[in-house]
Amino acid sequence: MIHKTRLLCLENNKHSIHLGSCVFTYIAAIALVTQCLGQSFSLCLKVIGVLLLPLIPLCVGCSRLRIPAVFYLLGLSAGFFHAVNTQSHWVEDDLFGQVLTMKVKVQGLSSDLGDFQRFNASVLPGQGALFKGQSLKQLRLSWYGGPELQPGDQWLLTVKLKPPLGNSSPGAFDMQAWAAREGIQATGYVVSGIWLGEGGFSLADWRDRLRQSIAIKVKSLLPGDSSGLLIALMTGDKSGVSPDQWQQLNQTGTTHLMVISGLHIGLVAGLGFWLTLMLGRLGLLPLNRVPVPVIASVIALLMAFSYAILAGFTVPVQRALVMTGMALSGPLLGIRAKPSTLYLLALALVLTIDPLAMTSAGFWYSFSAVAVLLYGFVGRLGMNEHWQRWGHPQWLVFLLLFPLLQFNGQGVSLLSPVINLIAIPLIAGLMVPVALFALLLSLFSLTLFQWLLVLLDRLMSYFLLGLGWLDQPMFKSLVVERHDVGMVGVSFALLAVFILLAPRAFVFIRLVPVLLLPWLLPKQKTPEPGLAEIAVLDVGQGLSVLIRTHSHSLLYDTGDAVSPRYSMAERVVVPYLRQQKISSLERVVISHGDRDHAGGLDSLMSSVHVSSVWAGSGVADYSGYIHPCEPGVFWEWDQVRFEFLAGSGSQTMTNDRSCVLKVTANGQSLLLTGDISWRVEKALLKGSKVLKSDYLLLPHHGSRYSGSSAFLNAVQPEVTLISAGYLNRFGHPSAEVLDRLEALETDVFNTATGGTLEFTLGLPVDLRPWRQRRSHYWQRPLL
């Protein structure tokens, strides 16, 4: 039995410093730098100066705390140098937007997204002159209509690149942080390509080819719905899991079972540890030289490492492997330390390797779950029954992850602890070991592999059947949708959880209802009557505008359907609505039926309640009733006037049938124009007095065939808004239109460079792009 003792990081004749406090200050320093350091390094001295202030009383007033202060400095240095290294790999703007031809090597597995593939590619060395001496190494590319790509293949590609920006909007996925974690320097699309051959295979290429062959073999033997889930369990490739299956997993709180994480790595390591102990008891191990715990730890680490390699050795898998390694370090290295100390060491190691790990939701889920299990189990007595030992951790993790999942925009089923009581033994305890054993058998007998695969398919089918049974209205009502109370509310909720789990919290138990008040009595901020909050959402090369009055909400367009698997409504619009606590929309206006304006309607309606749909032309794949947005139709919400000026006409081009909507609040107006061309603009000039507006959403993303001088002079906008993708292939906004706007002396804001644009109609102009509000060192500044 391993006794818990204090592990000293330093000891002299007067005092000793506990390693836990040293590591904690180190972690805190890295976190401070990661969260506080902005884009511009001109602020570095100010930021670092503020962070160093706590060291003054530590070093001057208390000699006992000088060693933690040293660790604090080490943490500051680690975080700062990571920031410097991250920005040193940025590619200069000169390479973006150009057509470049380069030799690349396909890295990893490609993702099939319907009409295009998305894959990683490493730029082969020796092409520095092509890139003007810049170190361009890692790309994330899309290839529309391209061939099936094999890991390790070399290609001569003609590409167009842009920075890995993603969508800068409240609640949206932070692609810049993800790209920095993955080492992606640029994204783009392939214009054409020539296959150069297989090239020299590395260990990573062999692994990826193996993963791909496993996926092909499973799909050929099991063409059903469960094949994608089984491939995810075996290899970590989640591209075969359908959106409907992800939704089922999310609603039942079982998503973690299909993502190779700490649970799977830990179970594989535990299986290796247990098998070694069994072999030792049978006398099949050389115990006279090496103790059983050491051998068991080595075997467990080897099995965990092998599974991690097979899973692609992604950043989350690496993090899980670090945590597993620290858990096994006690018997392996003879370290006798508290579980909390080992936990902090694992956390410090992960953040030293990549401080940006803390920008990932998976980082918080995994480390928070381990923290609450340590807090709820270590040193506790009275859990001798099997149901207590198995049910208690489910309850602990549910209590902790509930506020975290809600804060991250996910609904949580109140049944998830009960579901996981069954799902974890089935998936992680039974199916994962059987799947790995099946892969091992496939090297010797394809028949046995197929037999086990059929067994796994049956088990997965029963699991999916159970999830489908839980999709009934009675169980759906137990799903708590997102309840956003901000960071302060989440912090209070987590503190309440730890008080509830504390063994002797009788004194503080009365604080729990107070801490939960932001959740029990949420405060919803809405504009005053007579005002309207406007948000031009960053949906890339598309359009979506949210208009919110005191008690009503309207969405103008839904953004693009990027692929059959996801849309901008799912990625940007719905997260923004949830953050604003909007669960229903009185009206959705689709300016016209083009995909970049109407593509997200299905995703939107599956997530929020929509009372009515208005459109200027037909919307594909929508069978409900559509109200025509005919000129002259108007209504008033909370002293805010809405009026259609054009739309639903008989024009040949769908762009010219766009709904033109004017919104007026407290004497200010916003003109939304869809994709109208100069022909509709000319017709609207007949009512030029009606066109005058303070804010103008530039027609057709700034196309050269829209935004004529006569139209702009009639509107006379103080602020012009543009919704477009950064360095989009259409060249929007065109240089001609920008010249006209410059002559008009209007302020121009573009979602491509500024992200989501928010302002209040009816108040003095105060528009600050979302990208400027969040300044972190991994976010590339744009001109």
PDB file of C-alpha atoms in Angstrom, residues 238-423:
ATOM      1  CA  LYS A 238     -15.509  10.985 -35.871  1.00  0.00           C
ATOM      2  CA  SER A 239     -16.274  12.069 -39.453  1.00  0.00           C
ATOM      3  CA  GLY A 240     -18.654   9.118 -39.963  1.00  0.00           C
ATOM      4  CA  VAL A 241     -20.947  10.055 -37.063  1.00  0.00           C
ATOM      5  CA  SER A 242     -24.079  11.712 -38.449  1.00  0.00           C
ATOM      6  CA  PRO A 243     -25.402  15.063 -37.160  1.00  0.00           C
ATOM      7  CA  ASP A 244     -28.549  13.333 -35.847  1.00  0.00           C
ATOM      8  CA  GLN A 245     -26.430  10.885 -33.856  1.00  0.00           C
ATOM      9  CA  TRP A 246     -24.386  13.745 -32.383  1.00  0.00           C
ATOM     10  CA  GLN A 247     -27.606  15.470 -31.375  1.00  0.00           C
ATOM     11  CA  GLN A 248     -28.828  12.314 -29.632  1.00  0.00           C
ATOM     12  CA  LEU A 249     -25.518  11.920 -27.824  1.00  0.00           C
ATOM     13  CA  ASN A 250     -25.503  15.570 -26.745  1.00  0.00           C
ATOM     14  CA  GLN A 251     -29.051  15.471 -25.410  1.00  0.00           C
ATOM     15  CA  THR A 252     -28.419  12.324 -23.368  1.00  0.00           C
ATOM     16  CA  GLY A 253     -25.027  13.405 -22.031  1.00  0.00           C
ATOM     17  CA  THR A 254     -23.161  10.500 -23.668  1.00  0.00           C
ATOM     18  CA  THR A 255     -21.031  12.399 -26.197  1.00  0.00           C
ATOM     19  CA  HIS A 256     -17.894  11.705 -24.166  1.00  0.00           C
ATOM     20  CA  LEU A 257     -18.301   7.981 -24.839  1.00  0.00           C
ATOM     21  CA  MET A 258     -17.765   8.455 -28.584  1.00  0.00           C
ATOM     22  CA  VAL A 259     -14.763  10.765 -28.226  1.00  0.00           C
ATOM     23  CA  ILE A 260     -11.497   9.064 -27.315  1.00  0.00           C
ATOM     24  CA  SER A 261     -10.636  10.896 -24.119  1.00  0.00           C
ATOM     25  CA  GLY A 262      -9.336  10.354 -20.628  1.00  0.00           C
ATOM     26  CA  LEU A 263     -12.087   7.814 -19.940  1.00  0.00           C
ATOM     27  CA  HIS A 264     -11.048   5.536 -22.818  1.00  0.00           C
ATOM     28  CA  ILE A 265      -7.305   5.982 -22.320  1.00  0.00           C
ATOM     29  CA  GLY A 266      -7.701   5.374 -18.589  1.00  0.00           C
ATOM     30  CA  LEU A 267      -9.814   2.249 -19.123  1.00  0.00           C
ATOM     31  CA  VAL A 268      -7.289   0.799 -21.576  1.00  0.00           C
ATOM     32  CA  ALA A 269      -4.486   1.540 -19.106  1.00  0.00           C
ATOM     33  CA  GLY A 270      -6.545   0.005 -16.305  1.00  0.00           C
ATOM     34  CA  LEU A 271      -7.159  -3.078 -18.395  1.00  0.00           C
ATOM     35  CA  GLY A 272      -3.412  -3.447 -18.982  1.00  0.00           C
ATOM     36  CA  PHE A 273      -2.705  -2.959 -15.273  1.00  0.00           C
ATOM     37  CA  TRP A 274      -5.301  -5.565 -14.282  1.00  0.00           C
ATOM     38  CA  LEU A 275      -4.115  -8.141 -16.853  1.00  0.00           C
ATOM     39  CA  THR A 276      -0.538  -7.757 -15.603  1.00  0.00           C
ATOM     40  CA  LEU A 277      -1.626  -8.306 -12.006  1.00  0.00           C
ATOM     41  CA  MET A 278      -3.463 -11.477 -13.085  1.00  0.00           C
ATOM     42  CA  LEU A 279      -0.356 -12.737 -14.883  1.00  0.00           C
ATOM     43  CA  GLY A 280       1.709 -11.981 -11.786  1.00  0.00           C
ATOM     44  CA  ARG A 281      -0.615 -13.972  -9.562  1.00  0.00           C
ATOM     45  CA  LEU A 282      -0.358 -16.896 -11.964  1.00  0.00           C
ATOM     46  CA  GLY A 283       3.440 -16.795 -11.663  1.00  0.00           C
ATOM     47  CA  LEU A 284       4.056 -15.854 -15.307  1.00  0.00           C
ATOM     48  CA  LEU A 285       6.144 -12.740 -14.588  1.00  0.00           C
ATOM     49  CA  PRO A 286       9.766 -12.387 -13.339  1.00  0.00           C
ATOM     50  CA  LEU A 287       8.842 -10.978  -9.949  1.00  0.00           C
ATOM     51  CA  ASN A 288      12.212 -11.739  -8.379  1.00  0.00           C
ATOM     52  CA  ARG A 289      13.752  -8.682 -10.065  1.00  0.00           C
ATOM     53  CA  VAL A 290      10.964  -6.205 -10.790  1.00  0.00           C
ATOM     54  CA  PRO A 291       7.923  -5.629  -8.544  1.00  0.00           C
ATOM     55  CA  VAL A 292       4.487  -6.298 -10.009  1.00  0.00           C
ATOM     56  CA  PRO A 293       3.271  -2.668  -9.690  1.00  0.00           C
ATOM     57  CA  VAL A 294       6.201  -1.453 -11.809  1.00  0.00           C
ATOM     58  CA  ILE A 295       5.596  -4.063 -14.516  1.00  0.00           C
ATOM     59  CA  ALA A 296       1.854  -3.365 -14.438  1.00  0.00           C
ATOM     60  CA  SER A 297       2.439   0.388 -14.785  1.00  0.00           C
ATOM     61  CA  VAL A 298       4.762  -0.112 -17.767  1.00  0.00           C
ATOM     62  CA  ILE A 299       2.291  -2.434 -19.522  1.00  0.00           C
ATOM     63  CA  ALA A 300      -0.581  -0.051 -18.759  1.00  0.00           C
ATOM     64  CA  LEU A 301       1.328   2.925 -20.193  1.00  0.00           C
ATOM     65  CA  LEU A 302       2.305   0.955 -23.313  1.00  0.00           C
ATOM     66  CA  MET A 303      -1.305  -0.048 -23.945  1.00  0.00           C
ATOM     67  CA  ALA A 304      -2.554   3.496 -23.338  1.00  0.00           C
ATOM     68  CA  PHE A 305       0.164   4.909 -25.600  1.00  0.00           C
ATOM     69  CA  SER A 306      -0.642   2.405 -28.365  1.00  0.00           C
ATOM     70  CA  TYR A 307      -4.338   3.304 -28.203  1.00  0.00           C
ATOM     71  CA  ALA A 308      -3.449   7.008 -28.271  1.00  0.00           C
ATOM     72  CA  ILE A 309      -1.288   6.473 -31.374  1.00  0.00           C
ATOM     73  CA  LEU A 310      -4.121   4.601 -33.097  1.00  0.00           C
ATOM     74  CA  ALA A 311      -6.514   7.422 -32.199  1.00  0.00           C
ATOM     75  CA  GLY A 312      -4.380   9.910 -34.106  1.00  0.00           C
ATOM     76  CA  PHE A 313      -2.502  11.342 -31.121  1.00  0.00           C
ATOM     77  CA  THR A 314      -4.577  14.514 -31.284  1.00  0.00           C
ATOM     78  CA  VAL A 315      -4.259  17.228 -28.659  1.00  0.00           C
ATOM     79  CA  PRO A 316      -7.145  15.912 -26.454  1.00  0.00           C
ATOM     80  CA  VAL A 317      -5.706  12.396 -26.644  1.00  0.00           C
ATOM     81  CA  GLN A 318      -2.257  13.699 -25.672  1.00  0.00           C
ATOM     82  CA  ARG A 319      -3.818  15.473 -22.702  1.00  0.00           C
ATOM     83  CA  ALA A 320      -5.563  12.260 -21.620  1.00  0.00           C
ATOM     84  CA  LEU A 321      -2.289  10.351 -21.952  1.00  0.00           C
ATOM     85  CA  VAL A 322      -0.491  12.880 -19.741  1.00  0.00           C
ATOM     86  CA  MET A 323      -3.146  12.500 -17.039  1.00  0.00           C
ATOM     87  CA  THR A 324      -2.961   8.709 -17.244  1.00  0.00           C
ATOM     88  CA  GLY A 325       0.840   8.806 -17.079  1.00  0.00           C
ATOM     89  CA  MET A 326       0.757  10.966 -13.961  1.00  0.00           C
ATOM     90  CA  ALA A 327      -1.726   8.598 -12.337  1.00  0.00           C
ATOM     91  CA  LEU A 328       0.670   5.684 -12.965  1.00  0.00           C
ATOM     92  CA  SER A 329       3.791   7.606 -11.956  1.00  0.00           C
ATOM     93  CA  GLY A 330       3.430   6.581  -8.312  1.00  0.00           C
ATOM     94  CA  PRO A 331       4.121   2.848  -8.663  1.00  0.00           C
ATOM     95  CA  LEU A 332       6.380   3.375 -11.696  1.00  0.00           C
ATOM     96  CA  LEU A 333       8.752   5.983 -10.222  1.00  0.00           C
ATOM     97  CA  GLY A 334       8.232   5.268  -6.550  1.00  0.00           C
ATOM     98  CA  ILE A 335       6.723   8.704  -5.948  1.00  0.00           C
ATOM     99  CA  ARG A 336       4.562   8.900  -2.870  1.00  0.00           C
ATOM    100  CA  ALA A 337       2.468  11.996  -3.250  1.00  0.00           C
ATOM    101  CA  LYS A 338      -1.057  13.155  -2.655  1.00  0.00           C
ATOM    102  CA  PRO A 339      -3.503  12.588  -5.534  1.00  0.00           C
ATOM    103  CA  SER A 340      -4.081  16.353  -5.605  1.00  0.00           C
ATOM    104  CA  THR A 341      -0.334  16.932  -6.133  1.00  0.00           C
ATOM    105  CA  LEU A 342      -0.227  14.473  -9.022  1.00  0.00           C
ATOM    106  CA  TYR A 343      -3.312  16.167 -10.446  1.00  0.00           C
ATOM    107  CA  LEU A 344      -1.631  19.589 -10.326  1.00  0.00           C
ATOM    108  CA  LEU A 345       1.537  18.158 -11.893  1.00  0.00           C
ATOM    109  CA  ALA A 346      -0.487  16.728 -14.798  1.00  0.00           C
ATOM    110  CA  LEU A 347      -2.240  20.065 -15.222  1.00  0.00           C
ATOM    111  CA  ALA A 348       1.079  21.937 -15.163  1.00  0.00           C
ATOM    112  CA  LEU A 349       2.613  19.580 -17.716  1.00  0.00           C
ATOM    113  CA  VAL A 350      -0.322  19.969 -20.120  1.00  0.00           C
ATOM    114  CA  LEU A 351      -0.211  23.774 -19.846  1.00  0.00           C
ATOM    115  CA  THR A 352       3.563  23.841 -20.264  1.00  0.00           C
ATOM    116  CA  ILE A 353       3.268  21.870 -23.506  1.00  0.00           C
ATOM    117  CA  ASP A 354       0.418  24.065 -24.730  1.00  0.00           C
ATOM    118  CA  PRO A 355      -0.950  26.958 -22.630  1.00  0.00           C
ATOM    119  CA  LEU A 356      -3.736  27.363 -25.201  1.00  0.00           C
ATOM    120  CA  ALA A 357      -5.182  24.032 -24.059  1.00  0.00           C
ATOM    121  CA  MET A 358      -7.251  26.099 -21.636  1.00  0.00           C
ATOM    122  CA  THR A 359      -9.112  27.638 -24.599  1.00  0.00           C
ATOM    123  CA  SER A 360     -10.582  24.204 -25.349  1.00  0.00           C
ATOM    124  CA  ALA A 361     -13.846  23.119 -23.750  1.00  0.00           C
ATOM    125  CA  GLY A 362     -12.535  19.554 -23.548  1.00  0.00           C
ATOM    126  CA  PHE A 363      -9.698  20.724 -21.303  1.00  0.00           C
ATOM    127  CA  TRP A 364     -12.136  22.118 -18.756  1.00  0.00           C
ATOM    128  CA  TYR A 365     -14.447  19.112 -18.954  1.00  0.00           C
ATOM    129  CA  SER A 366     -11.711  16.532 -18.425  1.00  0.00           C
ATOM    130  CA  PHE A 367      -9.746  18.290 -15.681  1.00  0.00           C
ATOM    131  CA  SER A 368     -12.908  19.479 -13.916  1.00  0.00           C
ATOM    132  CA  ALA A 369     -14.323  15.957 -13.903  1.00  0.00           C
ATOM    133  CA  VAL A 370     -11.117  14.547 -12.405  1.00  0.00           C
ATOM    134  CA  ALA A 371     -11.039  17.373  -9.842  1.00  0.00           C
ATOM    135  CA  VAL A 372     -14.558  16.719  -8.618  1.00  0.00           C
ATOM    136  CA  LEU A 373     -13.894  12.963  -8.435  1.00  0.00           C
ATOM    137  CA  LEU A 374     -10.795  13.586  -6.318  1.00  0.00           C
ATOM    138  CA  TYR A 375     -12.750  16.011  -4.157  1.00  0.00           C
ATOM    139  CA  GLY A 376     -15.673  13.613  -3.764  1.00  0.00           C
ATOM    140  CA  PHE A 377     -13.767  10.374  -3.185  1.00  0.00           C
ATOM    141  CA  VAL A 378     -10.322  10.875  -1.683  1.00  0.00           C
ATOM    142  CA  GLY A 379     -10.427  10.455   2.073  1.00  0.00           C
ATOM    143  CA  ARG A 380     -14.146   9.559   2.126  1.00  0.00           C
ATOM    144  CA  LEU A 381     -15.428   6.494   3.956  1.00  0.00           C
ATOM    145  CA  GLY A 382     -18.672   4.584   3.930  1.00  0.00           C
ATOM    146  CA  MET A 383     -18.917   3.683   0.218  1.00  0.00           C
ATOM    147  CA  ASN A 384     -18.530  -0.059   0.411  1.00  0.00           C
ATOM    148  CA  GLU A 385     -21.586  -1.004  -1.607  1.00  0.00           C
ATOM    149  CA  HIS A 386     -21.102  -1.600  -5.349  1.00  0.00           C
ATOM    150  CA  TRP A 387     -23.966   0.708  -6.335  1.00  0.00           C
ATOM    151  CA  GLN A 388     -22.427   3.489  -4.246  1.00  0.00           C
ATOM    152  CA  ARG A 389     -18.993   3.098  -5.789  1.00  0.00           C
ATOM    153  CA  TRP A 390     -20.470   3.171  -9.294  1.00  0.00           C
ATOM    154  CA  GLY A 391     -23.354   5.600  -8.906  1.00  0.00           C
ATOM    155  CA  HIS A 392     -21.559   8.219  -6.806  1.00  0.00           C
ATOM    156  CA  PRO A 393     -19.073   9.319  -9.515  1.00  0.00           C
ATOM    157  CA  GLN A 394     -21.902   9.736 -12.052  1.00  0.00           C
ATOM    158  CA  TRP A 395     -23.681  12.037  -9.635  1.00  0.00           C
ATOM    159  CA  LEU A 396     -20.512  13.999  -8.887  1.00  0.00           C
ATOM    160  CA  VAL A 397     -19.584  14.531 -12.532  1.00  0.00           C
ATOM    161  CA  PHE A 398     -23.156  15.466 -13.464  1.00  0.00           C
ATOM    162  CA  LEU A 399     -23.314  18.131 -10.757  1.00  0.00           C
ATOM    163  CA  LEU A 400     -20.062  19.672 -11.932  1.00  0.00           C
ATOM    164  CA  LEU A 401     -20.525  19.448 -15.688  1.00  0.00           C
ATOM    165  CA  PHE A 402     -24.113  20.723 -15.636  1.00  0.00           C
ATOM    166  CA  PRO A 403     -23.163  24.428 -15.311  1.00  0.00           C
ATOM    167  CA  LEU A 404     -20.108  23.999 -17.574  1.00  0.00           C
ATOM    168  CA  LEU A 405     -22.138  22.408 -20.376  1.00  0.00           C
ATOM    169  CA  GLN A 406     -24.825  25.040 -20.013  1.00  0.00           C
ATOM    170  CA  PHE A 407     -22.236  27.814 -20.192  1.00  0.00           C
ATOM    171  CA  ASN A 408     -20.817  26.214 -23.353  1.00  0.00           C
ATOM    172  CA  GLY A 409     -24.206  26.263 -25.057  1.00  0.00           C
ATOM    173  CA  GLN A 410     -25.251  22.628 -24.643  1.00  0.00           C
ATOM    174  CA  GLY A 411     -28.515  21.305 -23.306  1.00  0.00           C
ATOM    175  CA  VAL A 412     -28.269  18.816 -20.442  1.00  0.00           C
ATOM    176  CA  SER A 413     -30.633  15.936 -19.748  1.00  0.00           C
ATOM    177  CA  LEU A 414     -31.537  15.422 -16.119  1.00  0.00           C
ATOM    178  CA  LEU A 415     -31.454  11.691 -16.883  1.00  0.00           C
ATOM    179  CA  SER A 416     -27.806  11.720 -17.991  1.00  0.00           C
ATOM    180  CA  PRO A 417     -26.453  10.282 -14.672  1.00  0.00           C
ATOM    181  CA  VAL A 418     -28.855   7.328 -14.971  1.00  0.00           C
ATOM    182  CA  ILE A 419     -28.116   6.906 -18.687  1.00  0.00           C
ATOM    183  CA  ASN A 420     -24.377   6.896 -18.052  1.00  0.00           C
ATOM    184  CA  LEU A 421     -24.760   4.236 -15.368  1.00  0.00           C
ATOM    185  CA  ILE A 422     -25.725   1.904 -18.223  1.00  0.00           C
ATOM    186  CA  ALA A 423     -23.859   3.483 -21.128  1.00  0.00           C
TER     187      ALA A 423
END
